[in-house]
PDB file of C-alpha atoms in Angstrom:
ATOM      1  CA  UNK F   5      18.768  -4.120   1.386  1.00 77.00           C
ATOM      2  CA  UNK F   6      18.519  -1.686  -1.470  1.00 82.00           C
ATOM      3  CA  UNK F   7      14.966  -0.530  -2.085  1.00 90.00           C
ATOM      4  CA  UNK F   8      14.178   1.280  -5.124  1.00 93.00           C
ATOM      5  CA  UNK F   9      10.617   1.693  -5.280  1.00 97.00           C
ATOM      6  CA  UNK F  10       7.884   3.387  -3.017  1.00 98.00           C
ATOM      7  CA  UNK F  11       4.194   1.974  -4.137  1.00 98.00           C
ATOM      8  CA  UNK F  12       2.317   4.222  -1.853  1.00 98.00           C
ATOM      9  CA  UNK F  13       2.494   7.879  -1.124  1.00 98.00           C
ATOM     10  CA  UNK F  14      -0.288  11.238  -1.581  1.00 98.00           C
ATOM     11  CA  UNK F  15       0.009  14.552  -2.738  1.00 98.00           C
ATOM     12  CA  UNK F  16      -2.246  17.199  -2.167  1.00 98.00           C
ATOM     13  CA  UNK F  17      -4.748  16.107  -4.037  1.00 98.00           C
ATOM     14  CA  UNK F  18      -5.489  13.645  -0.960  1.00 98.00           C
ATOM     15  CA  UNK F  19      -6.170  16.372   1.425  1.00 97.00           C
ATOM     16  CA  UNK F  20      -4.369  15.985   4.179  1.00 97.00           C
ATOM     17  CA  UNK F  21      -1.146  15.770   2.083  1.00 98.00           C
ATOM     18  CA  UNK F  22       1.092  18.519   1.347  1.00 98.00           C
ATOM     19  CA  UNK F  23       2.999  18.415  -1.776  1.00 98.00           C
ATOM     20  CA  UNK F  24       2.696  18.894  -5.482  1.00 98.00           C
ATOM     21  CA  UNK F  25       2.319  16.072  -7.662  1.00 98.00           C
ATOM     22  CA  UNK F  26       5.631  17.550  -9.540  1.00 98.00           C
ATOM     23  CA  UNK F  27       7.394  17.675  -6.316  1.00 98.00           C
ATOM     24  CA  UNK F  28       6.476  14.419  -4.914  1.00 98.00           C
ATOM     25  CA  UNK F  29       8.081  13.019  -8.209  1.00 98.00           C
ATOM     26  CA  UNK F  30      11.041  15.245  -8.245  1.00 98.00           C
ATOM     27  CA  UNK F  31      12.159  14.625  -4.412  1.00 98.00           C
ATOM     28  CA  UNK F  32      11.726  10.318  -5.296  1.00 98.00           C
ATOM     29  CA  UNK F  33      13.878  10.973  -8.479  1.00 98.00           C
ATOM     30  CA  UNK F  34      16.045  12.876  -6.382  1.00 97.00           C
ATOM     31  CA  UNK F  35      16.482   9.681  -3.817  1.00 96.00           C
ATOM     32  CA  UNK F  36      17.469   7.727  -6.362  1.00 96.00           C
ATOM     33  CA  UNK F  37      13.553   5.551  -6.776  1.00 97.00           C
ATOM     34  CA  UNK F  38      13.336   3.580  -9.863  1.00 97.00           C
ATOM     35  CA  UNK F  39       9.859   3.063  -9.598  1.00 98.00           C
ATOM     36  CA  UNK F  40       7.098   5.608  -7.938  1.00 98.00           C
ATOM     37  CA  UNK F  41       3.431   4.768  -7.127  1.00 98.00           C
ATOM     38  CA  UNK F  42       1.202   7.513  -6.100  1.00 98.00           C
ATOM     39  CA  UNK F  43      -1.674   6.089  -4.601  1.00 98.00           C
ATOM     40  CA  UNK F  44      -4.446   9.001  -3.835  1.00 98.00           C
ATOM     41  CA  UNK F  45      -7.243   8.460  -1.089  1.00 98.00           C
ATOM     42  CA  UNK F  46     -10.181   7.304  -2.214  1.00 98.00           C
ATOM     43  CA  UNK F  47     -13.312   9.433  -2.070  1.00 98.00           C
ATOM     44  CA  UNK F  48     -14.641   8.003   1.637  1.00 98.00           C
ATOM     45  CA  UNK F  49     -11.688   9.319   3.095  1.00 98.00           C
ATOM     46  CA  UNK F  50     -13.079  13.217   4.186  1.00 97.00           C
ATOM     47  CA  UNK F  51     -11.330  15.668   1.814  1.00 97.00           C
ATOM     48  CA  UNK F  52     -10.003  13.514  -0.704  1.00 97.00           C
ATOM     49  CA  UNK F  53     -10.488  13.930  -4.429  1.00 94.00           C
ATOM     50  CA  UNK F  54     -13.580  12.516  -6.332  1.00 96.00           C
ATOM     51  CA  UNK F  55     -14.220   9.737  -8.452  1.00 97.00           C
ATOM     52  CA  UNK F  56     -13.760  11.944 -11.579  1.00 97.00           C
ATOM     53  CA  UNK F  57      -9.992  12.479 -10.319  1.00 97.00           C
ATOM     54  CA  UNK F  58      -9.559   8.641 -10.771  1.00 98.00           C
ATOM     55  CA  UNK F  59     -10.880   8.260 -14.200  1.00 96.00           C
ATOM     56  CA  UNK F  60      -8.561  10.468 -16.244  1.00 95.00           C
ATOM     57  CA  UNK F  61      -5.033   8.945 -15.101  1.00 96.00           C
ATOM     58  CA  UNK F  62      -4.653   7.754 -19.092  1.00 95.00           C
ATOM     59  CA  UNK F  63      -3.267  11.584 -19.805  1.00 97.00           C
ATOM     60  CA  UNK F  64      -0.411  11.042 -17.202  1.00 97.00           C
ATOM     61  CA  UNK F  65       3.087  10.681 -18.503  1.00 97.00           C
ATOM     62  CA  UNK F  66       4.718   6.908 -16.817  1.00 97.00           C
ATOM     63  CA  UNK F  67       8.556   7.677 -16.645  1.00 97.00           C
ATOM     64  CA  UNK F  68      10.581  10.765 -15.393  1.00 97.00           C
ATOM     65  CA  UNK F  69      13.814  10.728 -17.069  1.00 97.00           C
ATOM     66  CA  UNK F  70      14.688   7.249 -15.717  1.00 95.00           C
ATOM     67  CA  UNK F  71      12.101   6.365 -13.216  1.00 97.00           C
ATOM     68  CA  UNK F  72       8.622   4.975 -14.394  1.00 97.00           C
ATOM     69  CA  UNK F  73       5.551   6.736 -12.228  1.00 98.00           C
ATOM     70  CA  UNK F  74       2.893   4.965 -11.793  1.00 98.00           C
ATOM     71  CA  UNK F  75      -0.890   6.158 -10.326  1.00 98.00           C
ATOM     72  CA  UNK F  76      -3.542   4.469  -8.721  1.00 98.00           C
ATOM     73  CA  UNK F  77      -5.939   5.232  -5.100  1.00 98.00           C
ATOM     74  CA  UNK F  78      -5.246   3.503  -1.563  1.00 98.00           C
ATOM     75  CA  UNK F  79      -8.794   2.826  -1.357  1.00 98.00           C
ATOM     76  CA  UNK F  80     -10.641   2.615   1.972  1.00 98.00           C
ATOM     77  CA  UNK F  81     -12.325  -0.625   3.022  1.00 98.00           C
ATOM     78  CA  UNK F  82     -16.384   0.288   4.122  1.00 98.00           C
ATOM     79  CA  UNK F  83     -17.419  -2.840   5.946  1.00 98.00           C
ATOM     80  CA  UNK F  84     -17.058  -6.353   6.772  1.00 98.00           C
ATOM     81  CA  UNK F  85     -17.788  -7.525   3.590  1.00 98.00           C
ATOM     82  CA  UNK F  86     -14.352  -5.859   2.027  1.00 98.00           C
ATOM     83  CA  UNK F  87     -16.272  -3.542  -0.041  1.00 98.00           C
ATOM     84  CA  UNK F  88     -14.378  -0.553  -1.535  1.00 98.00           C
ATOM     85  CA  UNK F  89     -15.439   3.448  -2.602  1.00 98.00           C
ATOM     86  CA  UNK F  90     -14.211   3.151  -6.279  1.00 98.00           C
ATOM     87  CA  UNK F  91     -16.341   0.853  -9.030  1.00 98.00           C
ATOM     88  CA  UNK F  92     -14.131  -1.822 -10.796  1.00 98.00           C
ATOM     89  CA  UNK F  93     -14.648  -0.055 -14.086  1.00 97.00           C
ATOM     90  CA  UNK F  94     -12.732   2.662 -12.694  1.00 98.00           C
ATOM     91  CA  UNK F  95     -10.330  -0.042 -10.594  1.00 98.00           C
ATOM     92  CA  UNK F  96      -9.587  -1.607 -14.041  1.00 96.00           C
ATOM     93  CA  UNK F  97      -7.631   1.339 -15.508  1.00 95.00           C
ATOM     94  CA  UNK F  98      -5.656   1.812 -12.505  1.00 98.00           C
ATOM     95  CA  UNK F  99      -1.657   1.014 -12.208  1.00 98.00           C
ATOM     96  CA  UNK F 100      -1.738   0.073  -8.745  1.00 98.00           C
ATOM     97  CA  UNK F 101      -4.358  -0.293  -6.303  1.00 98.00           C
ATOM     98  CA  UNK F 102      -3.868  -0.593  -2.136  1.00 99.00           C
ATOM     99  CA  UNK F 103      -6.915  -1.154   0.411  1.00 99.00           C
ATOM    100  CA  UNK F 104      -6.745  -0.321   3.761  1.00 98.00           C
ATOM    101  CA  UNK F 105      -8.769   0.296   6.733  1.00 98.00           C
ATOM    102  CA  UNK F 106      -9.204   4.359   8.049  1.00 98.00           C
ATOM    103  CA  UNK F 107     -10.766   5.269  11.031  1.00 95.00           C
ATOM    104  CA  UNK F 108     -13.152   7.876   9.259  1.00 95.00           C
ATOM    105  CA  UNK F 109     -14.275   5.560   7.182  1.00 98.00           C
ATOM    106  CA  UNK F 110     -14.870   2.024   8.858  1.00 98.00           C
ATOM    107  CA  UNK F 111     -16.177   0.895  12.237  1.00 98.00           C
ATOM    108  CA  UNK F 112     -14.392  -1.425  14.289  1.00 98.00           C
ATOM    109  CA  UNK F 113     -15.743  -4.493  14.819  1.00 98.00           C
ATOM    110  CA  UNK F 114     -14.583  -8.351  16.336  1.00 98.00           C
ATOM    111  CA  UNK F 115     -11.662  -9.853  15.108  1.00 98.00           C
ATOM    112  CA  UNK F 116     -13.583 -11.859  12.806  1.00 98.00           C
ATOM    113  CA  UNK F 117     -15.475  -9.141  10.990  1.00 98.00           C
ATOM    114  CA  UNK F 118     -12.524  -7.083  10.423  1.00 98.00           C
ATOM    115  CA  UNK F 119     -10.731  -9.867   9.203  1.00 98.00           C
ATOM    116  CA  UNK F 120     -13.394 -10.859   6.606  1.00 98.00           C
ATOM    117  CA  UNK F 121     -13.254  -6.870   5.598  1.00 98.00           C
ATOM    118  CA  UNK F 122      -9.781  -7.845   4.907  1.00 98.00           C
ATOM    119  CA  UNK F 123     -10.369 -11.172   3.159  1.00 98.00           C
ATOM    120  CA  UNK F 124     -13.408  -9.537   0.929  1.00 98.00           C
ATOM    121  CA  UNK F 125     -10.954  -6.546  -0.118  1.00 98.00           C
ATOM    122  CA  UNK F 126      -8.668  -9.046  -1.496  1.00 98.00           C
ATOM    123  CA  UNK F 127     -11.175 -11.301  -3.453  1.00 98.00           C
ATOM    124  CA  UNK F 128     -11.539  -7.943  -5.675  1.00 98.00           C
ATOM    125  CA  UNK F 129      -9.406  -8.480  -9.059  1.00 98.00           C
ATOM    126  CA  UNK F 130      -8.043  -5.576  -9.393  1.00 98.00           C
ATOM    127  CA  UNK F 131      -6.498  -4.957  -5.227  1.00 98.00           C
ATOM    128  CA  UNK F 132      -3.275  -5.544  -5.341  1.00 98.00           C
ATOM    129  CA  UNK F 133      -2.236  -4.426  -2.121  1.00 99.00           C
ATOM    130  CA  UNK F 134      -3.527  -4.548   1.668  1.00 99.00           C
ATOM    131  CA  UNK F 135      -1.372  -1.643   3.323  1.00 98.00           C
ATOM    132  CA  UNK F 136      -1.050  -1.398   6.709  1.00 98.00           C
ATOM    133  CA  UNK F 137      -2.675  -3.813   8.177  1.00 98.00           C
ATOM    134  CA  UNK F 138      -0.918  -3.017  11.818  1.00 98.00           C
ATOM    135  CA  UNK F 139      -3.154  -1.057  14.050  1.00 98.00           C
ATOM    136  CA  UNK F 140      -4.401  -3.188  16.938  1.00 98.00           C
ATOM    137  CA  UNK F 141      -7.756  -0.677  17.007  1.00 98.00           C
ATOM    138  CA  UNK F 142      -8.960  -3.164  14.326  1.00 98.00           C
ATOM    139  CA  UNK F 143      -7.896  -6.578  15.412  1.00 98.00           C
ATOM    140  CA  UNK F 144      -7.398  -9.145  12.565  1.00 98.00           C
ATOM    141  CA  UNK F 145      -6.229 -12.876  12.595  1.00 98.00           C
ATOM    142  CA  UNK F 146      -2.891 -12.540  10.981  1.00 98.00           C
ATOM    143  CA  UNK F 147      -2.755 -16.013  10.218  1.00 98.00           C
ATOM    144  CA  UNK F 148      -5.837 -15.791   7.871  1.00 98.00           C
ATOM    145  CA  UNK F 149      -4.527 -12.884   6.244  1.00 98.00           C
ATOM    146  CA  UNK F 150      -1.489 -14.268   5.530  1.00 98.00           C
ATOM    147  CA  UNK F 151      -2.948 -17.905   3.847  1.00 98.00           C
ATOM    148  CA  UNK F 152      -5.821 -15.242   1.971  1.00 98.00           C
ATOM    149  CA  UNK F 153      -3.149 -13.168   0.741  1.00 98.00           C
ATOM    150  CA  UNK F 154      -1.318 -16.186  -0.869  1.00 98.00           C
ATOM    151  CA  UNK F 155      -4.656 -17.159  -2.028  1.00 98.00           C
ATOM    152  CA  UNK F 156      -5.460 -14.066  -3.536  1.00 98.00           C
ATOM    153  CA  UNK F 157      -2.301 -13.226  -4.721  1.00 98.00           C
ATOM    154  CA  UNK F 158      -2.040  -9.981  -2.972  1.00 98.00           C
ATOM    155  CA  UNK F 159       0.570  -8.145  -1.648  1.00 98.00           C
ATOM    156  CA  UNK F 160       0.956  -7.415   2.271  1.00 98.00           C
ATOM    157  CA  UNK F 161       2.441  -4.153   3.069  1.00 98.00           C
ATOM    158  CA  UNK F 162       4.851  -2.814   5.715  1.00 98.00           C
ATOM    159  CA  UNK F 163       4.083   0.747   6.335  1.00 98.00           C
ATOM    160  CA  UNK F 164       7.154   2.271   7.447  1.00 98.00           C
ATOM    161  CA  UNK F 165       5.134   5.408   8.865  1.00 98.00           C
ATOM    162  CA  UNK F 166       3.339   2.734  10.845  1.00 98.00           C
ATOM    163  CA  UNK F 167       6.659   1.998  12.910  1.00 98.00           C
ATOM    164  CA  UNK F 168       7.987   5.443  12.536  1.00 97.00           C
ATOM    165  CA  UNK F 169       8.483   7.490  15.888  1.00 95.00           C
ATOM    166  CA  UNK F 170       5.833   9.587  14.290  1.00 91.00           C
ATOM    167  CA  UNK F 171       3.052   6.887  14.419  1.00 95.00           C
ATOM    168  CA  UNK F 172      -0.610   6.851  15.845  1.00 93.00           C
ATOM    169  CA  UNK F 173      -1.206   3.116  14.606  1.00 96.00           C
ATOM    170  CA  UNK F 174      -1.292   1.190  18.144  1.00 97.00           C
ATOM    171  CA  UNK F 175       1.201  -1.481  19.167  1.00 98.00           C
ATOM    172  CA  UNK F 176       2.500  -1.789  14.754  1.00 98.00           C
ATOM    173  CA  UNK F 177       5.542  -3.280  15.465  1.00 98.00           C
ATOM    174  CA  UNK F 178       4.224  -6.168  17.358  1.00 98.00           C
ATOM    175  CA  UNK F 179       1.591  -6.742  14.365  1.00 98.00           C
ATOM    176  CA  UNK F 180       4.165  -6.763  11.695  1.00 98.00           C
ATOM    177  CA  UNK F 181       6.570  -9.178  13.956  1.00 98.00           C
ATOM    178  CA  UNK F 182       3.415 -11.446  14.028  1.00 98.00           C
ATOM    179  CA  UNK F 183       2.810 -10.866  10.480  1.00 98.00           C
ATOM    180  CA  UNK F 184       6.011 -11.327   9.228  1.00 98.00           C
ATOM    181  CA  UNK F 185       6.605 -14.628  11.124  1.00 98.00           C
ATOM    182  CA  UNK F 186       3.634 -16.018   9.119  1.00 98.00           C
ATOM    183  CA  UNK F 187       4.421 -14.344   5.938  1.00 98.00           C
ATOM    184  CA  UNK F 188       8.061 -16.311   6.200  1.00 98.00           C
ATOM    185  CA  UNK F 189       6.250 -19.336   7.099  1.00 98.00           C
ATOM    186  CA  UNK F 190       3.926 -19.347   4.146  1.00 98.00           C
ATOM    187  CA  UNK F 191       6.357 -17.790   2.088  1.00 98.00           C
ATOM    188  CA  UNK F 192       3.935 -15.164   1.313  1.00 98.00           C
ATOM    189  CA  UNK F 193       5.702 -11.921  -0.116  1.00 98.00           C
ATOM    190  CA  UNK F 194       5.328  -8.442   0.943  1.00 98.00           C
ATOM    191  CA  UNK F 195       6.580  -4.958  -0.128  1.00 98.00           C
ATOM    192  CA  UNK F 196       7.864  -1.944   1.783  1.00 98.00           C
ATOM    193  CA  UNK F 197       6.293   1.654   1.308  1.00 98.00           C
ATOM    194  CA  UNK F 198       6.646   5.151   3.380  1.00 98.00           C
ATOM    195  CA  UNK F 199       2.591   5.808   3.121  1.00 98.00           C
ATOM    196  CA  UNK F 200       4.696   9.310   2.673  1.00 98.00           C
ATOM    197  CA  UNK F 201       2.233  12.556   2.688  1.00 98.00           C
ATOM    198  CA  UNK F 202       5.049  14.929   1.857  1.00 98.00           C
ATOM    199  CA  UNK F 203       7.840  15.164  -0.350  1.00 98.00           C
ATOM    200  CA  UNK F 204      10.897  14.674   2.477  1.00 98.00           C
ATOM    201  CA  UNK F 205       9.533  11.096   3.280  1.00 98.00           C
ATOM    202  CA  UNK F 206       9.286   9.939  -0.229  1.00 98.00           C
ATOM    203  CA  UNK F 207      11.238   6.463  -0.355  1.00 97.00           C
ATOM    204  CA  UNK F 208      11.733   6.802   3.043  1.00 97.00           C
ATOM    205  CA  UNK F 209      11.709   2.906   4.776  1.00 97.00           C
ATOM    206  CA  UNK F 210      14.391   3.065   7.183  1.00 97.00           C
ATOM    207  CA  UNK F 211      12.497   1.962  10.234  1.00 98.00           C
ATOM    208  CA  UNK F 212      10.574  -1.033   8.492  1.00 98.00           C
ATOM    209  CA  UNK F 213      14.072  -1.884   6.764  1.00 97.00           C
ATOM    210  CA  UNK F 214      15.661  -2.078  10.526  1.00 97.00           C
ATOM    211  CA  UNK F 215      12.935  -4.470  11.864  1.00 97.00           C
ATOM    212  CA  UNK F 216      12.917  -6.810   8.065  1.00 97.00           C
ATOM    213  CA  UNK F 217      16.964  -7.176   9.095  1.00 96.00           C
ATOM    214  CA  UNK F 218      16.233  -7.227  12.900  1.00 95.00           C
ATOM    215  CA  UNK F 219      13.869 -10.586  12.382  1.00 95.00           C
ATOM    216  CA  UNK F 220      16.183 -11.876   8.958  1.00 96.00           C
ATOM    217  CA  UNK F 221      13.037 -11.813   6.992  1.00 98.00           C
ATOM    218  CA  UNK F 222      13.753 -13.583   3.785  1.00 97.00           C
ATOM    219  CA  UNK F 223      14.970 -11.225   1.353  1.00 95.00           C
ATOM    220  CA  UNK F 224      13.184 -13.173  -1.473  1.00 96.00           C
ATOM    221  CA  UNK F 225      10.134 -12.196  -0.178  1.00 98.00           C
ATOM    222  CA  UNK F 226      11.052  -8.626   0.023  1.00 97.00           C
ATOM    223  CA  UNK F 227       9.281  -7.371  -3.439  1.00 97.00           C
ATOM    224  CA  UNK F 228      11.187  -3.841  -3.154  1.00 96.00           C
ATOM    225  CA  UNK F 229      14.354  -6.006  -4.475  1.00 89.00           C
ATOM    226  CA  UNK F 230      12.935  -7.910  -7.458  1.00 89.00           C
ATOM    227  CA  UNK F 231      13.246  -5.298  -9.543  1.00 87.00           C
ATOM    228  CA  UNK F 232      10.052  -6.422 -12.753  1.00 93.00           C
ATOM    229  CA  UNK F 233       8.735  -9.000 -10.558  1.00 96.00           C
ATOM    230  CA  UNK F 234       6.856  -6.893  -9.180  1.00 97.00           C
ATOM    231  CA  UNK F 235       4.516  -6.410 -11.982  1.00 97.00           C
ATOM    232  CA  UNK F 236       3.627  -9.707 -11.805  1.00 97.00           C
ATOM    233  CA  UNK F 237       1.115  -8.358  -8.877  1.00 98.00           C
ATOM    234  CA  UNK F 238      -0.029  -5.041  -9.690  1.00 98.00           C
ATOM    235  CA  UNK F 239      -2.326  -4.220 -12.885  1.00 97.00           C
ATOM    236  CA  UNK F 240       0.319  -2.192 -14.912  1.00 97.00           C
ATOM    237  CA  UNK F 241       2.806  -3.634 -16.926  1.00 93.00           C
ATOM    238  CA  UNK F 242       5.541  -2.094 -18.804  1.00 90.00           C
ATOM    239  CA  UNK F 243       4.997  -4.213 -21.989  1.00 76.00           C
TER     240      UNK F 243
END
């Protein structure tokens, strides 16, 4: 499979990133990306940049010679309820917007609660993307993730830092081969990002592409090949 986008990655501005906004876009250009989101933390996450750093993407340029860049926040999911740290007023002028669940900024609870942090993230219009949702630290019932993110029409992401070598999530790979055996079943799509906080991991998916081919997830659902199709589920659109 030939990916050529990468929906969720950080620069500096993040805080616990390392790179340049410039050089994050030069080293996905450089790989050969077509399309680049990059998806600051929200302002829950310690260290991260402020709502004001959200509300002024309009004066950012969308292509690099041939690759369109896109901006948006991976924001961080508060409670069981699926509330977010960014207003919708701010949401609604995003390109792209991921939720996900952070250890500094969420508590743990049963595998109901966090799964209705999940399902309350995705009733918000303007999420387009649950990333990671691997880490067995917050237990969720894959199944009703799965049917919610049909429902919702929300993209499921495979973090490919979550099944790196590198990785802290716990026990990833068996949540994504639950996951994706449901997400086949429903024939709910999902996309493929490197989550990368520096410039050498930019586009990198090689360890989530090797499990996708080790399972023979259908391709079809893989969103990283449909080249516009995938605006159909994030807010920007080229037109």
């Amino acid at each position: 499979m030939n990916s050529k986008m990468d929906l969720h990655t950080h620069t500096i501005a993040s805080g616990h990133a390392y790179n340049t906004r410039k050089e994050m876009i030069e080293a996905a250009y450089e790989k050969g990306l077509e399309l680049l989101a990059i998806t600051e933390h929200a302002p829950a996450m310690p260290g991260s940049c402020q709502q004001i750093y959200f509300s002024n993407f309009r004066v950012l340029p969308r292509r690099h010679e041939s690759m369109t860049v896109l901006y948006g926040a991976e924001l961080n999911i508060l409670d069981y309820a699926g509330h977010v740290d960014l207003p919708n007023e701010i949401l609604q002028e995003m390109d792209v917007v991921l939720a996900s669940i952070h250890p500094p900024c969420y508590v743990s609870g049963t595998m109901k609660e966090n799964t209705a942090a999940y399902l309350g993230a995705m009733k918000n219009p303007y999420v387009n993307i649950i990333a990671h949702p691997d880490d067995s630290r917050f237990p969720i019932d894959y199944e009703e993730v799965v049917k919610a993110a049909k429902e919702y029409h929300v993209l499921l992401e495979v973090n490919n830092t979550s099944v790196s070598p590198l990785s802290f999530r716990m026990n990833a790979r068996e949540n994504y081969l639950r996951m994706l055996d449901l997400c086949a079943r429903y024939q709910v799509p999902i996309v493929v990002d490197s989550d990368a906080h520096v410039d050498v991991l930019v586009g990198s998916q090689e360890y989530a592409l090797e499990m996708l081919a080790e399972t023979g997830f259908p391709e079809e659902l893989i969103m990283n090949t449909k080249g516009d199709a995938i605006y159909d589920y994030i807010n920007y659109s080229p037109k």
